Tab-separated table of C-alpha atoms and ligand atoms in Angstrom:
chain	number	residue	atom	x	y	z
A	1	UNK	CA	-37.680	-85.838	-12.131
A	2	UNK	CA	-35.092	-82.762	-12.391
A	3	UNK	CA	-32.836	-82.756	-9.151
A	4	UNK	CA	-30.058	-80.464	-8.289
A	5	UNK	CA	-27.360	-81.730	-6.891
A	6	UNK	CA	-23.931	-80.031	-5.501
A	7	UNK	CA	-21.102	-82.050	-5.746
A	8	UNK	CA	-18.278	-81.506	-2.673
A	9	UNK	CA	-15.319	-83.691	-4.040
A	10	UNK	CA	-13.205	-83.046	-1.303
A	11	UNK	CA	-10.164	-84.129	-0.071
A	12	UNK	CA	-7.663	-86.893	-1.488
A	13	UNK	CA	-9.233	-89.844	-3.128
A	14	UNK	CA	-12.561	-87.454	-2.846
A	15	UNK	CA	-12.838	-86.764	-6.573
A	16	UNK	CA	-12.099	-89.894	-7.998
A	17	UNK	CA	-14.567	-91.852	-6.135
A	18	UNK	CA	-17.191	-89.372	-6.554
A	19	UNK	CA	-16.861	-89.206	-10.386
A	20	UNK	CA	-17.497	-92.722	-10.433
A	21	UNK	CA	-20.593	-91.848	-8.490
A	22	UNK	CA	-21.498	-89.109	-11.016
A	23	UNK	CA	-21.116	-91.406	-14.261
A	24	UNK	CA	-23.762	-94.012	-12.343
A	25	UNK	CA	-26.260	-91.003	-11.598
A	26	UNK	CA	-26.188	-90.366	-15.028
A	27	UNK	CA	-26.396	-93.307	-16.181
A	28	UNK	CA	-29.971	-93.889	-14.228
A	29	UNK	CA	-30.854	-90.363	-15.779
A	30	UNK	CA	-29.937	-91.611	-19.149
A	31	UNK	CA	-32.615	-94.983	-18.600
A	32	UNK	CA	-35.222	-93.572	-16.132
A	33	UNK	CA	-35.496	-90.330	-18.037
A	34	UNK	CA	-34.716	-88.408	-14.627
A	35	UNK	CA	-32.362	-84.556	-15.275
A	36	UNK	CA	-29.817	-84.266	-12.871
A	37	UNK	CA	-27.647	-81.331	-12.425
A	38	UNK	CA	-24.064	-80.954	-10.479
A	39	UNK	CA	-22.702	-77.812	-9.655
A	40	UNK	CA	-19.569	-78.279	-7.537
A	41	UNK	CA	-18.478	-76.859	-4.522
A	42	UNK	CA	-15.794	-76.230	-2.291
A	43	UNK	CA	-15.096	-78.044	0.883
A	44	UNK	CA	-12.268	-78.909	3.372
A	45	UNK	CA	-8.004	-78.826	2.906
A	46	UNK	CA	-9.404	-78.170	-1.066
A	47	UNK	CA	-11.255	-74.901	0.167
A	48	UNK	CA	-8.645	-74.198	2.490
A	49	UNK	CA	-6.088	-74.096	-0.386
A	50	UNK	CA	-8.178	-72.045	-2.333
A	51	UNK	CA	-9.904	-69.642	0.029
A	52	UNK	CA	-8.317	-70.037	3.034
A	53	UNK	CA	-11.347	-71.029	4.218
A	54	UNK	CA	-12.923	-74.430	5.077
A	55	UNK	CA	-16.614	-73.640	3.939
A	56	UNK	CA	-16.401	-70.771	1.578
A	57	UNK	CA	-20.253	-68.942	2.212
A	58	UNK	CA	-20.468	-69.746	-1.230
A	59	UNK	CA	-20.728	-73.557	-0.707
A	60	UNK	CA	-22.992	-73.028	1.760
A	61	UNK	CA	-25.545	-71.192	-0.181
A	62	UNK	CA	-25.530	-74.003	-2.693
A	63	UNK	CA	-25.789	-76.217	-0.922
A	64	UNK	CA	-28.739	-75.180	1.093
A	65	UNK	CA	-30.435	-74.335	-2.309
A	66	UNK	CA	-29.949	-78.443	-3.547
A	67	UNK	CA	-31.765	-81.647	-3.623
A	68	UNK	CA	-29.019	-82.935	-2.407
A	69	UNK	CA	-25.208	-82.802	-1.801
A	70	UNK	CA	-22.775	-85.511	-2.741
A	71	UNK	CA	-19.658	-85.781	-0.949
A	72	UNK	CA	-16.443	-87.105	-1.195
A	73	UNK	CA	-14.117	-87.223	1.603
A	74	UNK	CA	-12.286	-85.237	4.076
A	75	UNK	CA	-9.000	-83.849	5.550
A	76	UNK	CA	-5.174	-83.882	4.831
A	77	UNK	CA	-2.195	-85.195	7.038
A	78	UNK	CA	-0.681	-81.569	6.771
A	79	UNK	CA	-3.421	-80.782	9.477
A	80	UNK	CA	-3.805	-84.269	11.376
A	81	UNK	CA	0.127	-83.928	12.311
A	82	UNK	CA	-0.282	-80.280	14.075
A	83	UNK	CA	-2.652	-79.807	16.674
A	84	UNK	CA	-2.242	-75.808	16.613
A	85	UNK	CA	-3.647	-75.303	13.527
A	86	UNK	CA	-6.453	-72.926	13.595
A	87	UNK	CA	-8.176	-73.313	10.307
A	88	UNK	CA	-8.995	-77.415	10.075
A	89	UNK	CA	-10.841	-78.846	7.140
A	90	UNK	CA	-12.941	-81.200	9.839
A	91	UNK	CA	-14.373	-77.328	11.024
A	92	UNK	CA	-16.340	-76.795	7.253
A	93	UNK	CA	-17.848	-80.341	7.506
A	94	UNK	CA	-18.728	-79.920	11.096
A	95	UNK	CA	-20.422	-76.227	9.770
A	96	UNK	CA	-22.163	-77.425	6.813
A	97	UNK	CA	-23.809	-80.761	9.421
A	98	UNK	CA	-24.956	-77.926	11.683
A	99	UNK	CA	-25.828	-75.072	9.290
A	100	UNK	CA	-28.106	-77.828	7.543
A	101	UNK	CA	-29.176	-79.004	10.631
A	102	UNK	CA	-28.180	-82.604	9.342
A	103	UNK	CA	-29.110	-84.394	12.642
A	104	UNK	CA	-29.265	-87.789	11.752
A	105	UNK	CA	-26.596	-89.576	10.012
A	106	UNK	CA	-27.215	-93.186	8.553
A	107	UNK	CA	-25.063	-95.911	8.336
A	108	UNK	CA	-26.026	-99.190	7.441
A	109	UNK	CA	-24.044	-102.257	7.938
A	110	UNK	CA	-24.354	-105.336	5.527
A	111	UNK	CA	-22.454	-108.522	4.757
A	112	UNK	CA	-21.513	-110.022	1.207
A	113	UNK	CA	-20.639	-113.667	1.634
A	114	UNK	CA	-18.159	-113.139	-0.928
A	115	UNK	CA	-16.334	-111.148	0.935
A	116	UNK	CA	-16.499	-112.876	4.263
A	117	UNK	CA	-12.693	-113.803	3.656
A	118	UNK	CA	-11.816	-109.949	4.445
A	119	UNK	CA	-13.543	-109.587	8.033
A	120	UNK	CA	-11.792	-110.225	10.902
A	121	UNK	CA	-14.109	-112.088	12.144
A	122	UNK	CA	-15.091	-116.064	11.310
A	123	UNK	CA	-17.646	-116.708	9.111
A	124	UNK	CA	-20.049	-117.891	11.224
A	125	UNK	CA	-20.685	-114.708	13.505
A	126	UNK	CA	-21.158	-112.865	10.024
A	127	UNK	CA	-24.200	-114.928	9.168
A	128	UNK	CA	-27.644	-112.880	9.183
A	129	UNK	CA	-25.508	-109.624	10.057
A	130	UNK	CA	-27.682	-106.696	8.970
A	131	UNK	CA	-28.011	-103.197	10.727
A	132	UNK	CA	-28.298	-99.400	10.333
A	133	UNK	CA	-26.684	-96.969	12.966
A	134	UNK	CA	-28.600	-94.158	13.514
A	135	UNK	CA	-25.945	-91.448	14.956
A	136	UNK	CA	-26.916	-87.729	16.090
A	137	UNK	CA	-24.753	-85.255	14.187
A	138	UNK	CA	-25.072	-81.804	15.277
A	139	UNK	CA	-24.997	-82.197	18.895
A	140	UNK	CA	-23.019	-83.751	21.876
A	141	UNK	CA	-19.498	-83.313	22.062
A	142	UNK	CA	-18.705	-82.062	18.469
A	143	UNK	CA	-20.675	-78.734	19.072
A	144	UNK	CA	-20.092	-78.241	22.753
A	145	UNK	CA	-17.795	-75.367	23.785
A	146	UNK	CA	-14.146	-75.749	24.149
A	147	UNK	CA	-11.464	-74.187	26.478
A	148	UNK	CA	-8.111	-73.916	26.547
A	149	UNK	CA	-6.012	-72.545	29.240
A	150	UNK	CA	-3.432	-69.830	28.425
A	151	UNK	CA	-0.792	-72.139	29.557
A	152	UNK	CA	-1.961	-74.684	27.540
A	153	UNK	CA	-1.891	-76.859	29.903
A	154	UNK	CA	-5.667	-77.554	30.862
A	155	UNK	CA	-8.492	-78.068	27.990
A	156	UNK	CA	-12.155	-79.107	28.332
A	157	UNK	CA	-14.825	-80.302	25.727
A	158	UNK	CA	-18.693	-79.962	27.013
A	159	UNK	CA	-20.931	-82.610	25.956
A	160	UNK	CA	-24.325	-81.255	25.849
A	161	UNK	CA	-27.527	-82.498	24.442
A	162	UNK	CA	-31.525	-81.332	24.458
A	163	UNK	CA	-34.510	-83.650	25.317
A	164	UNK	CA	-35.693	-82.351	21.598
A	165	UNK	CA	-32.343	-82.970	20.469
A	166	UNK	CA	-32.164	-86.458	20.952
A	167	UNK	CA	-36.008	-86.841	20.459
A	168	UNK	CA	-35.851	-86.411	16.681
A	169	UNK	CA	-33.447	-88.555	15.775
A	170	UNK	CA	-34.792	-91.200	17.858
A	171	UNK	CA	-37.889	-90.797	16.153
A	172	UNK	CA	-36.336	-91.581	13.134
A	173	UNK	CA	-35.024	-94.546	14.255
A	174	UNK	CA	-38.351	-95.643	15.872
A	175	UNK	CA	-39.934	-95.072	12.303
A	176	UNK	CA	-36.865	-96.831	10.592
A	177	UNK	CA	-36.882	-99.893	12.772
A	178	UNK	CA	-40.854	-100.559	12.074
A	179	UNK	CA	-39.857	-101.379	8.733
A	180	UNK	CA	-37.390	-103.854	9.528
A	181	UNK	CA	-36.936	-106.599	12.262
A	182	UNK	CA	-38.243	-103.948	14.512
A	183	UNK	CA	-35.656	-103.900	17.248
A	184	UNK	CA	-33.780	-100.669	18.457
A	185	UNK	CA	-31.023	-100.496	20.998
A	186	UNK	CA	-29.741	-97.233	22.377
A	187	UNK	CA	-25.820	-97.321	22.848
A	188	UNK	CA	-25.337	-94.842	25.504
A	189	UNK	CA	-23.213	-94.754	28.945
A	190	UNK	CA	-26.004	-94.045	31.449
A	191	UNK	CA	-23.889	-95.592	34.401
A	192	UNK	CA	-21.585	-92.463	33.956
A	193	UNK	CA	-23.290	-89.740	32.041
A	194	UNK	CA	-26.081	-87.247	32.622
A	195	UNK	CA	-26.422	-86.542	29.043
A	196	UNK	CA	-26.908	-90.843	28.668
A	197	UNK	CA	-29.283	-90.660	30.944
A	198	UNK	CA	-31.836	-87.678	29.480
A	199	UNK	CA	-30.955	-89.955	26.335
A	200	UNK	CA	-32.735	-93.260	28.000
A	201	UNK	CA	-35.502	-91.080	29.413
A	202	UNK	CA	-36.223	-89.790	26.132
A	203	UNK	CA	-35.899	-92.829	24.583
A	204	UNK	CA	-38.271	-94.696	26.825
A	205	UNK	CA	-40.651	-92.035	26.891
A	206	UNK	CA	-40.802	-92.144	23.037
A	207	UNK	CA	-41.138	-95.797	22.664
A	208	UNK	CA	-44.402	-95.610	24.178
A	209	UNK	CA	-45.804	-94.377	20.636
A	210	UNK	CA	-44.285	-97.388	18.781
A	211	UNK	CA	-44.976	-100.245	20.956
A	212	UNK	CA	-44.071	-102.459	18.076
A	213	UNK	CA	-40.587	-101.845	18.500
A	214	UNK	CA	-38.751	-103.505	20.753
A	215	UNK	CA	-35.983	-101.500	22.617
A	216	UNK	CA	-33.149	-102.787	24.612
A	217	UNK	CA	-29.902	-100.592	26.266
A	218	UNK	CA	-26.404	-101.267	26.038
A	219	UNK	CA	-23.745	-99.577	27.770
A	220	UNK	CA	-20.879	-98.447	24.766
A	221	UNK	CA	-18.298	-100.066	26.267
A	222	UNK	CA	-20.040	-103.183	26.478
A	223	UNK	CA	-21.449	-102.489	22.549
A	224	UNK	CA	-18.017	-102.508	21.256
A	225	UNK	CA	-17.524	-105.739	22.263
A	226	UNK	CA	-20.902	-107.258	21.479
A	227	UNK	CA	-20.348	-105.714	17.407
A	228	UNK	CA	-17.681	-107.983	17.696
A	229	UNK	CA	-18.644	-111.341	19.320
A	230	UNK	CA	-22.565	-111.088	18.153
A	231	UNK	CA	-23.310	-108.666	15.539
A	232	UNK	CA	-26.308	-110.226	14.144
A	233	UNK	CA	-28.341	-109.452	17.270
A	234	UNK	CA	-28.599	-106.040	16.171
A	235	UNK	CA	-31.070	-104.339	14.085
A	236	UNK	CA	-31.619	-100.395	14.141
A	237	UNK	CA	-28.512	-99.225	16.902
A	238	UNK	CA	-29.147	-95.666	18.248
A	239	UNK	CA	-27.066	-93.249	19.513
A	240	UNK	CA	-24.910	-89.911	20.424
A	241	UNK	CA	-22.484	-87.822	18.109
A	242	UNK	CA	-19.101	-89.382	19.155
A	243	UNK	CA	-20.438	-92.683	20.112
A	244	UNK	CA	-21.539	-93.448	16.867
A	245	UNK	CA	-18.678	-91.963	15.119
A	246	UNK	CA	-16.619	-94.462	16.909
A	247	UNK	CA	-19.101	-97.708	16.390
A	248	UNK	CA	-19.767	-96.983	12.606
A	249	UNK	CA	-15.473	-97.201	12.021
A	250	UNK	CA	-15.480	-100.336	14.417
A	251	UNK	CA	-18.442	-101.512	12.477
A	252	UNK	CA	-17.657	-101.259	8.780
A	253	UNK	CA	-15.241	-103.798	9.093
A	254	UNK	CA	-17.695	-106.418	9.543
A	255	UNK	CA	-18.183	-106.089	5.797
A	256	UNK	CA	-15.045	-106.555	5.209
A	257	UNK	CA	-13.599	-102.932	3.702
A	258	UNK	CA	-14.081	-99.610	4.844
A	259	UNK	CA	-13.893	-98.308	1.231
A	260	UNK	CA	-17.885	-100.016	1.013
A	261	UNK	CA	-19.728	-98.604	3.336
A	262	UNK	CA	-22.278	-95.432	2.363
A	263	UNK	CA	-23.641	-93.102	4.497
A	264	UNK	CA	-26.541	-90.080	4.335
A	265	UNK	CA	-27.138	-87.150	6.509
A	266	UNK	CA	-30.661	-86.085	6.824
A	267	UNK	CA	-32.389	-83.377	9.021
A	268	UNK	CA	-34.771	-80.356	7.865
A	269	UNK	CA	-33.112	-79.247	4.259
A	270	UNK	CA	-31.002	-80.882	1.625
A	271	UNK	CA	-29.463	-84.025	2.462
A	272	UNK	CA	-25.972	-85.121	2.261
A	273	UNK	CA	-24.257	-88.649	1.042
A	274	UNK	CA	-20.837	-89.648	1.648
A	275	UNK	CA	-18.793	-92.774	2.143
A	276	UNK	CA	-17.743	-93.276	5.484
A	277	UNK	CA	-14.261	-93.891	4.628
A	278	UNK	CA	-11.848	-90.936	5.090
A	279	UNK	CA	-9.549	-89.103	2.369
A	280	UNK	CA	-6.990	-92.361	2.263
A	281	UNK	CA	-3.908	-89.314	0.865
A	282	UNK	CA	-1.685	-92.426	0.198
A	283	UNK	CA	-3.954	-93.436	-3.057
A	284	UNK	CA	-5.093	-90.103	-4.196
A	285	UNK	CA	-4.832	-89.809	-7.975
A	286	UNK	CA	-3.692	-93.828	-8.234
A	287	UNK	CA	-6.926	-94.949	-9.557
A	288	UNK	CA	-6.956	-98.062	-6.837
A	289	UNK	CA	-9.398	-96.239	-4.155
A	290	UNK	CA	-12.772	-98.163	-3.462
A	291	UNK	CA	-15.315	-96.197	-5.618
A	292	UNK	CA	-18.494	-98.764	-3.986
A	293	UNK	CA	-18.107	-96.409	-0.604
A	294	UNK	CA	-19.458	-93.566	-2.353
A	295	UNK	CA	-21.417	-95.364	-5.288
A	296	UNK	CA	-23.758	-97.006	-2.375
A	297	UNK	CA	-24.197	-93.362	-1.367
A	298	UNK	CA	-25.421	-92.294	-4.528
A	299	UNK	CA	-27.992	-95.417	-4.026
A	300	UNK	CA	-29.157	-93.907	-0.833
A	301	UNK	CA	-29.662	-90.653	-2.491
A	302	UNK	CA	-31.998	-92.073	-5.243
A	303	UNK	CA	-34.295	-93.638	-2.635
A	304	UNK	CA	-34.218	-89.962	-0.509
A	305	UNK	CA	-35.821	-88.930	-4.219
A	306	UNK	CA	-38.567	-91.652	-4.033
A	307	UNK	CA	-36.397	-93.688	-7.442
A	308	UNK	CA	-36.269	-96.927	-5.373
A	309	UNK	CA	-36.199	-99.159	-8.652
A	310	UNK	CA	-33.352	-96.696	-9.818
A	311	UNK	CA	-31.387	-97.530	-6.288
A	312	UNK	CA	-32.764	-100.919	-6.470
A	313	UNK	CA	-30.510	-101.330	-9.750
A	314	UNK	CA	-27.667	-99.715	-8.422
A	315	UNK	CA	-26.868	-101.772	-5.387
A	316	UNK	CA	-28.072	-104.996	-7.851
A	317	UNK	CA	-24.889	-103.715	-10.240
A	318	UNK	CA	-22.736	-103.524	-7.114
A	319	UNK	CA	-23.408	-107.008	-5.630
A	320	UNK	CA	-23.065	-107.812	-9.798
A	321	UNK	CA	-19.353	-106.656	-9.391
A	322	UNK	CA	-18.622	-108.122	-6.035
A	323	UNK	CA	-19.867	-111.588	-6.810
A	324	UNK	CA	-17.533	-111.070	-10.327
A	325	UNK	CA	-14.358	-110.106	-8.413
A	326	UNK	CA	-14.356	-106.850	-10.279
A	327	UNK	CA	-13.033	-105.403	-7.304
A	328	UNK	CA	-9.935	-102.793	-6.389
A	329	UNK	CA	-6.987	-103.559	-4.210
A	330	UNK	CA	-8.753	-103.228	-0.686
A	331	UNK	CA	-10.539	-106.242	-1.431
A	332	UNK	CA	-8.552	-108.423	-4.166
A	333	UNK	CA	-5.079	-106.949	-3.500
A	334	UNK	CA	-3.787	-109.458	-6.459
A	335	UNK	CA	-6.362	-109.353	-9.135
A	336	UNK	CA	-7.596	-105.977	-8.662
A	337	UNK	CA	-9.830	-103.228	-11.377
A	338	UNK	CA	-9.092	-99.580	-10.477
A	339	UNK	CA	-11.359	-96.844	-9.692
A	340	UNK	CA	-12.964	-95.688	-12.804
A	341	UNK	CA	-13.226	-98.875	-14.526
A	342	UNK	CA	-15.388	-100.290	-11.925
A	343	UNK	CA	-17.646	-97.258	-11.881
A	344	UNK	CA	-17.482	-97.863	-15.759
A	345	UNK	CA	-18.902	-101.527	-15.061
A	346	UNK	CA	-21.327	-100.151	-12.657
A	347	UNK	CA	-22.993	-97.914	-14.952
A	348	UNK	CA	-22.923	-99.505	-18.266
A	349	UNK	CA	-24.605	-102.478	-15.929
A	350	UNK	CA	-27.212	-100.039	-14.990
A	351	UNK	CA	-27.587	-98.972	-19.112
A	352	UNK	CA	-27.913	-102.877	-19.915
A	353	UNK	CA	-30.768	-103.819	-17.198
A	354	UNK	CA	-32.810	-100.750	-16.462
A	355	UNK	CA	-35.322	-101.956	-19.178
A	356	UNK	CA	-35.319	-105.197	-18.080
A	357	UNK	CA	-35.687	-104.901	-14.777
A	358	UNK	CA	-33.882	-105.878	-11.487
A	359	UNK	CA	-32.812	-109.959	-10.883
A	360	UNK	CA	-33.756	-111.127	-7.616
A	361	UNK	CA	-29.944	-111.868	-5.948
A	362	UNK	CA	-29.613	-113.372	-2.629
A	363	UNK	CA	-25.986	-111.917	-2.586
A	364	UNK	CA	-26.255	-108.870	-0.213
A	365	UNK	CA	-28.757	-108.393	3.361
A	366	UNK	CA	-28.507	-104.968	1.438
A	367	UNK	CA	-31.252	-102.446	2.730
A	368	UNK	CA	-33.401	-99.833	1.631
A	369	UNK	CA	-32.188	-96.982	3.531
A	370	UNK	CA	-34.652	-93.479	4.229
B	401	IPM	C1	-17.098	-89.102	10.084
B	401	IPM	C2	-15.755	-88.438	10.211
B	401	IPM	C3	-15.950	-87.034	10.754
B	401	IPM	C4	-16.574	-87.164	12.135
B	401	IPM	C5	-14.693	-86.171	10.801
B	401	IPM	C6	-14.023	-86.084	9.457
B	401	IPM	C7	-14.969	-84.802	11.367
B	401	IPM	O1	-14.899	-89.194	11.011
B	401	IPM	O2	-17.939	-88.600	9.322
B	401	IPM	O3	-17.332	-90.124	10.728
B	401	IPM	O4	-15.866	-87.393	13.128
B	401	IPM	O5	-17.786	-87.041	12.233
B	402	MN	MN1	-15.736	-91.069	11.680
C-alpha cells in the first residue's frame, strides 16, 4: 500500500521521538513491501518561531490532503509562564482537531508486569487492568466562547455540546466496546451539568441499538478515584473534551510512564497519532526522552491502514524491549538506552521477524485499537 503521511514534529522532545517512529514505519515498509511518504509540517512554538503563526495554512492543507498525520508534541514554557500571550502553540493543535473535525480521540490504557514497579499503585490493583478512553475533541469547553472583561477582572468559558455531537463519538465507543469485554461507562457530572445530562440522554438513547453492551454512569469526581482504587473494572470509558483530557493524564500512570502511552484522533478525514505525553523542554535534544509514547502511535496508525500484522509486530518489538530492560531513564533511571537506540532496536526487531511471523507473548493486555 502507498500512504502519505505528514509528519508534525513539534515542540521539544517532538522530533526525536518521532524519528524513532519514522525509522520503525520504514522499517515495516522495507518487510511488508508497503511505500510510505513524509512530508513535514509546521506546528506549534516551532511554527510560531517560524511564521509567527501556530498553524501556518500551509500545514493545514497537507494535512487534510494525508493518510495520516504523525505528531510529536506540543508547547514551550516561554508561553505556559505568561497568560497574556495572544498567539499560543495549544491554539494550532486545537485548529487542526477542529478543522479535521478529529472528534474522537483514543487512548488506551495497558499494564506491563514488568513495569508494575513504576505505578503508584500496588501490584495487585494493576492485575487485569486494560481500557481505552474514548474522549470528544472538538467540542465542550475547548471550543466554547470566551470573555474577558476590560478590567480583567471577570472571564467566562462556555461549555457547549450537540445531541449529534456527543452521538458520534459515542457510537464509536458502542462499536469499540463490542469487540472487547463489552462494557462502556460514561464519565460525566450529570448531578451538576446540563451539558452531562443531554450526554446520558444520548447515551441511553443510543445504547438501545447495541444491547450487547453493557453501560454504567459514573460521576467524574467519583471516576478519579475509582481509576485509582479499581481500575480493572473498566473497559471502554466515555466521555467530554476536558474530562477526558484530565482522566487520560491521571490514567497513564497506571502503566507506569507517561512517555508510553499512544494516542489517535479520528473523525471524517485524515487521522492523527501522537503520544500523550507533552513536549518534556527539560530533555529536548538529550537523547533520554521515551520514544515507545509515540512508537505505539505509529502502531495505531498501521491498524487505521488495515496492516494489523504490521502493528501486530510493532507492539510485539515493544513488549520485546520492555521485557529486555532496553528502556530510557523514565523507566530504568540507572541502566538506561537513549532515544534513538531504542527506536534502532525496535526496528531492526521488526527487519528480523516480519518473515517469520509474530510470537505469541503474554507480556502486554496490549489492544488492537480502531
Ligand atoms: C492533550 C493535551 C492538549 C489538550 C493540549 C496541549 C492543548 O493536553 O492532548 O491531552 O488539552 O487537549
Ligand atoms: Mn492533556
Amino acid at each position: 500500500m502507498d500512504k502519505k503521511i505528514a509528519v508534525i514534529n513539534g515542540d521539544g522532545i517532538g522530533p526525536e521521538v518521532t524519528a524513532q517512529s519514522i525509522k520503525v514505519l520504514n522499517a515495516v515498509a522495507q518487510e511488508f513491501n508497503h511505500s510510505f511518504s513524509y512530508t513535514n509540517v509546521l506546528m506549534g512554538a516551532d511554527a510560531i518561531d517560524k511564521t509567527g503563526n501556530p498553524l501556518p495554512d500551509e500545514t493545514l492543507d497537507i494535512c487534510k490532503q494525508s493518510d495520516a498525520i504523525l505528531f510529536g508534541a506540543i508547547g514551550h514554557p516561554k508561553y505556559d509562564n505568561d497568560p497574556t500571550a495572544k498567539v499560543r502553540p495549544e491554539q494550532g493543535l486545537l485548529k487542526l482537531r477542529k478543522e479535521l473535525q478529529l472528534f474522537a480521540n483514543i487512548r488506551p490504557i495497558n499494564t506491563y508486569p514488568s513495569l508494575q514497579h513504576l505505578s503508584p499503585l500496588k501490584s495487585k490493583q494493576l492485575e487485569g487492568v486494560d481500557f481505552i478512553i474514548f474522549r470528544e475533541l472538538t467540542g465542550g469547553i475547548y471550543f466554547g466562547k470566551r470573555t474577558l472583561n476590560e478590567e480583567q477582572t471577570y472571564a467566562t468559558d462556555e461549555c457547549a455540546y450537540s445531541a449529534e455531537e456527543i452521538e458520534r463519538v459515542a457510537k464509536q465507543a458502542f462499536q469499540y466496546a463490542q469487540t472487547r469485554r463489552k462494557k462502556l461507562t460514561l464519565i460525566d457530572k450529570a448531578n451538576v451539568l446540563e451539558t452531562s445530562r443531554l450526554w446520558r440522554k444520548v447515551v441511553q438513547t443510543l445504547s438501545a441499538q447495541f444491547p450487547d453492551v453493557a453501560v454504567d454512569y459514573m460521576f467524574v469526581d467519583n471516576a478519579a478515584m475509582q481509576i485509582i482504587i479499581n481500575p480493572a473494572q473498566f473497559d471502554v470509558v466515555l466521555t467530554e473534551n476536558m474530562f477526558g483530557d484530565i482522566i487520560s493524564d491521571e490514567a497513564s500512570v497506571l502503566s507506569g510512564s507517561l512517555g508510553l502511552l499512544p494516542s489517535a484522533s479520528v473523525g471524517n478525514g485524515a487521522a492523527l497519532f501522537e503520544p500523550i505525553h507533552g513536549s518534556y523542554p527539560q530533555a529536548a535534544g538529550k537523547d533520554i526522552a521515551n520514544p515507545l509514547g509515540s512508537i505505539l502511535s505509529s502502531a495505531m496508525m498501521l491498524d487505521h491502514f488495515g496492516m494489523y500484522t504490521e502493528a501486530k509486530i510493532v507492539r510485539e518489538a515493544v513488549n520485546w524491549t520492555l521485557t529486555h530492560s532496553f528502556v530510557s531513564k523514565d523507566i530504568d533511571p540507572i541502566n538506561n538506552y537513549g532515544t534513538n537506540a531504542i527506536g534502532d532496536l525496535i526496528a531492526d526487531y521488526v527487519k528480523k521477524h516480519a518473515k517469520t511471523g509474530v510470537p505469541e507473548s503474554g507480556e502486554s493486555h496490549a489492544s488492537t485499537i480502531i
